[in-house]
XYZ file of C-alpha atoms in Angstrom:
267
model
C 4.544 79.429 107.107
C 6.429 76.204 108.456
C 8.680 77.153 105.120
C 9.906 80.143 106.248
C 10.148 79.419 109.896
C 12.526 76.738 109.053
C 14.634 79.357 106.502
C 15.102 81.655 109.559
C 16.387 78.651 112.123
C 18.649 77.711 108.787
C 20.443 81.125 109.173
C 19.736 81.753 112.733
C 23.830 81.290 113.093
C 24.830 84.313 110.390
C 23.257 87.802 111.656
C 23.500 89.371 108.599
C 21.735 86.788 106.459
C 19.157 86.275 109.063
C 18.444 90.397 109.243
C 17.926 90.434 105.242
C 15.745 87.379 105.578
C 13.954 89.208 108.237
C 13.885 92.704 106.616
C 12.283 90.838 103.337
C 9.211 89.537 105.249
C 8.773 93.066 107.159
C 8.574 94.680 104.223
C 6.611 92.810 101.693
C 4.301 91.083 104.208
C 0.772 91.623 102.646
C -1.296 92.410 106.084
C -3.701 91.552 107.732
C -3.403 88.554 106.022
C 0.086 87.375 106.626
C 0.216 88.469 110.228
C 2.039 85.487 111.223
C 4.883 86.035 109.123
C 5.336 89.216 109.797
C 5.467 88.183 114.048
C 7.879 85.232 112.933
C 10.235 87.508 111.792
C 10.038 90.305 114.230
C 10.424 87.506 116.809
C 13.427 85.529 115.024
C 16.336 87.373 116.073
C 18.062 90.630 118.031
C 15.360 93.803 117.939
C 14.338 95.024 114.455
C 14.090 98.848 115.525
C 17.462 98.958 117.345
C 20.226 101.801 117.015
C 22.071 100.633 113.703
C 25.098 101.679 114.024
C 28.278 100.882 115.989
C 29.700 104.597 115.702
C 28.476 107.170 115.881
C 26.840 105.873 119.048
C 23.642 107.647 120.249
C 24.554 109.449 122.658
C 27.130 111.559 119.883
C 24.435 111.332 117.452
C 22.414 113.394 119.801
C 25.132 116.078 120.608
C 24.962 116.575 117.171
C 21.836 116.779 115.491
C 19.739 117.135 119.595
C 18.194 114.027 118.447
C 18.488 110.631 116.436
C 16.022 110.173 113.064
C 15.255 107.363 110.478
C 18.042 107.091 109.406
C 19.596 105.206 112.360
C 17.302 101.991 111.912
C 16.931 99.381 109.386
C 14.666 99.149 106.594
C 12.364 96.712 108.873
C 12.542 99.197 111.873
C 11.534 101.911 109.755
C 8.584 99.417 107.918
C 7.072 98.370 111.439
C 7.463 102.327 112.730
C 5.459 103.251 109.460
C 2.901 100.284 110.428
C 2.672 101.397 114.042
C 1.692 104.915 112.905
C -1.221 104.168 110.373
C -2.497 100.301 110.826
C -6.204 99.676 111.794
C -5.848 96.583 112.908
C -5.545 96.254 116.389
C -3.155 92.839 115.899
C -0.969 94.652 113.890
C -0.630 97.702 115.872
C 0.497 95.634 119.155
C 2.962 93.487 117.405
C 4.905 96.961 115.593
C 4.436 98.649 119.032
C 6.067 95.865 121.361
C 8.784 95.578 118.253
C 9.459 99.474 118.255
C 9.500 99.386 122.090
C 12.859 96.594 121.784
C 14.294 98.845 120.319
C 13.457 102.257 122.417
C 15.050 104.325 125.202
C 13.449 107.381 127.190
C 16.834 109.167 126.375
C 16.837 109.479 122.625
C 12.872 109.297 122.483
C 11.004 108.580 119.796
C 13.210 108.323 116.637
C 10.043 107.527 114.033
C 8.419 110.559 114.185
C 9.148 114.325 112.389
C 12.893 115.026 111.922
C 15.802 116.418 112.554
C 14.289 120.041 112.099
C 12.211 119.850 116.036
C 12.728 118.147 118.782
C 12.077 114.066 119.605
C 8.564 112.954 120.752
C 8.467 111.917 124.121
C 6.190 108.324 124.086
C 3.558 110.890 126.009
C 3.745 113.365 123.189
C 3.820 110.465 120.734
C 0.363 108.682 122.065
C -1.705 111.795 122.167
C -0.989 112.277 118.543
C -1.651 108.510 117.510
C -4.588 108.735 120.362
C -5.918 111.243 117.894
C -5.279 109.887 114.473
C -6.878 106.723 116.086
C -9.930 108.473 116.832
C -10.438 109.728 113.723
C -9.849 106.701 112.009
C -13.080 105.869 113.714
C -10.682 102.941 115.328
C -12.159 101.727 118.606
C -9.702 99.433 119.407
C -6.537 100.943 118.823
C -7.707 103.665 120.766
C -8.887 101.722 123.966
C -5.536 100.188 123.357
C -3.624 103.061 123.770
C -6.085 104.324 126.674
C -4.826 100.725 128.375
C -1.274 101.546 127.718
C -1.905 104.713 129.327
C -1.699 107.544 126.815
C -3.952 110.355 126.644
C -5.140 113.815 125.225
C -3.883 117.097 126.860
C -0.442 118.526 127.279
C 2.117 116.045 128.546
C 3.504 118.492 130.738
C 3.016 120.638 133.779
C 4.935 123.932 134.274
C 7.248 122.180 136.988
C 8.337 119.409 134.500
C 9.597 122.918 132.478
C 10.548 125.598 135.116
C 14.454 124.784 135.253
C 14.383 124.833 131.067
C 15.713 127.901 129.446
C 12.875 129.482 127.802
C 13.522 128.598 124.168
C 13.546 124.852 125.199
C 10.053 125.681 127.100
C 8.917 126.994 123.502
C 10.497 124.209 121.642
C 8.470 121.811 123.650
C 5.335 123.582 123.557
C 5.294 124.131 119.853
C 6.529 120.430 119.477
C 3.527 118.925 121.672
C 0.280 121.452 119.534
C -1.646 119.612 117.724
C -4.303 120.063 115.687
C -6.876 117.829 117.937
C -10.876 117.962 116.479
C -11.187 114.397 117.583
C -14.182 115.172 120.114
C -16.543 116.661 118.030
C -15.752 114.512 114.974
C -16.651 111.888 117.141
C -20.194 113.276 118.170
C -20.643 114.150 114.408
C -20.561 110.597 113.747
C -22.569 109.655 116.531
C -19.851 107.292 117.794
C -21.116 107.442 121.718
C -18.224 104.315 122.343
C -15.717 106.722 121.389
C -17.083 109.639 123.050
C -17.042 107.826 126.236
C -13.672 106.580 125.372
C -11.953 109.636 124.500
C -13.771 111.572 127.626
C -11.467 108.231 129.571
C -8.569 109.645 127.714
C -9.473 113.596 128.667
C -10.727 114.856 126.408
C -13.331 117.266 128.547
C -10.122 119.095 129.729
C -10.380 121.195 126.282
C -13.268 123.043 126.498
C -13.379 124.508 123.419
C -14.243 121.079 122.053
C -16.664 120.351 124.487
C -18.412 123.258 123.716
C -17.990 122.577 119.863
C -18.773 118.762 120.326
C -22.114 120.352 122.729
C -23.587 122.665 119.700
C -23.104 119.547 116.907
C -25.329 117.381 119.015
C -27.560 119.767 119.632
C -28.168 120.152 115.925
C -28.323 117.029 115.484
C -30.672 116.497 117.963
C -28.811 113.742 119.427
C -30.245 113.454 123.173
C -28.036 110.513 123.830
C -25.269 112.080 122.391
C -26.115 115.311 125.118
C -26.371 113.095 128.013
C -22.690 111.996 127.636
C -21.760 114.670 127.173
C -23.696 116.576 129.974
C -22.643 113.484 132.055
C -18.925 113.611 131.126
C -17.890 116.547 129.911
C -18.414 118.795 132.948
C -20.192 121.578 130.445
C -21.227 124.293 133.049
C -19.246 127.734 132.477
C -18.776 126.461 128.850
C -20.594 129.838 127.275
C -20.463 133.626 128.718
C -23.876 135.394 128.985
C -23.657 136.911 125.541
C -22.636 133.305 123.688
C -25.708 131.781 125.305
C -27.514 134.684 124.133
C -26.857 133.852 120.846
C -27.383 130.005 120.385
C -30.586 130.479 122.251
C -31.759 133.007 119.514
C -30.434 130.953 116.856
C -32.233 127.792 118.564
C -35.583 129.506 118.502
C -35.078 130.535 115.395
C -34.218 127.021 114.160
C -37.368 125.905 116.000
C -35.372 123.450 118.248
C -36.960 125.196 121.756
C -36.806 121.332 122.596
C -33.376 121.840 123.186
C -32.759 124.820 125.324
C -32.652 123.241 128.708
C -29.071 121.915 127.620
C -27.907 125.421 126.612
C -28.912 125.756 130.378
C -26.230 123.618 131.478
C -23.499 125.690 129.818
């Protein structure tokens, strides 16, 4: 460790050599493990994730492909955006993030993710989808993390953020921000009542369809604990019409779980 902090101070005077040097430990860091190198080097020099080039500049690379990609960051900036997006490890996640934030601005948005082919993330857009992959990567701390940094689930929004866009941007943006999000009831599958509670923080009650879904898992399971949250948290009256809770009290009886009709009640 002392090794290579004193290689970086030995070329802290020639950029180039020191971004090689730097770009070396990014990518071939073995982590969790060699953590330390990995912040020595992101903290040795100018931002890793910066906009590479001198021309074209950012603001032409936009005009001409609506959006900047990859391509326009090092190998290391790329390495820690790749880290940022799957790491478990809490320590890892907050150095890539703070290294990928150097080298972000709100008016090219978020370079690492998708392509040329749809629009940039906005950071918003960006943490519900890592909120999500979090979650089911069972990962309680990077998702309190980004729940402290202030992301959360739900459209990132309103209709007057949109209603001076020309419709196909409105559509663009829309179809940009679905996702695919099961991370509720895959939660109360696992009986993870931490996360429950955490993603319900993040709001996760404002899709109903997943409170209703997450509602009829625990109830098979029997989970009361589980129902309390969720009866607690997840606001579940008006969550089934008159026929619905028609059917799931038949097939409840018919299960032999009477035991549990009093939370159909509350939907």
């Amino acid at each position: 460790m002392e090794c290579i902090t004193l290689l970086l101070k030995s070329v802290s005077n020639g950029q180039r050599e020191l971004d090689l040097y730097r770009k070396d430990i990014v990518t071939e860091v073995a982590l969790p493990e060699q953590i330390d190198l990995l912040r020595v080097a992101i903290e040795s020099g100018r931002p890793l994730t910066r906009y590479r080039f001198l021309a074209p500049s950012i603001a032409d690379t936009i005009w001409m492909n609506g959006r900047t990609d990859l391509f326009t960051r090092s190998l290391a900036g790329i390495k820690l955006s790749k880290m940022l997006e799957t790491t478990t490890n809490p320590e890892v996640f907050n150095l890539a993030y703070d290294a990928i934030l150097d080298g972000y601005s709100e008016d090219e948005g978020v370079w690492w993710t998708k392509g040329f082919s749809s629009g940039a993330d906005t950071l918003a857009s960006w943490g519900l989808r890592r909120l999500q992959r979090a979650a089911l990567d069972d990962c309680l701390p990077i998702v309190r993390r980004l729940i402290e940094l202030g992301y959360a689930l739900g459209p990132t929004r309103s209709i007057e953020d949109l209603k001076d866009e020309e419709p196909n941007v409105v559509a663009d943006i829309i179809n940009g921000e679905r996702t695919v999000d099961i991370a509720l009831p895959i939660a109360v599958k696992r009986g993870n009542l931490e996360m429950v509670e955490l993603l319900f923080m993040a709001g996760a009650n404002r899709k109903r369809k997943n409170v209703r879904k997450a509602m009829r898992i625990a109830v098979e399971q029997g989970n009361l604990g589980m129902l309390e949250v969720l009866a607690s948290q997840g606001s579940p009256a008006g969550l089934l019409n008159r026929k619905a809770k028609q059917r799931w009290k038949r097939e409840m009886e018919e299960a032999g779980r009477q035991n549990m009709l009093k939370w159909l009640e509350m939907m």
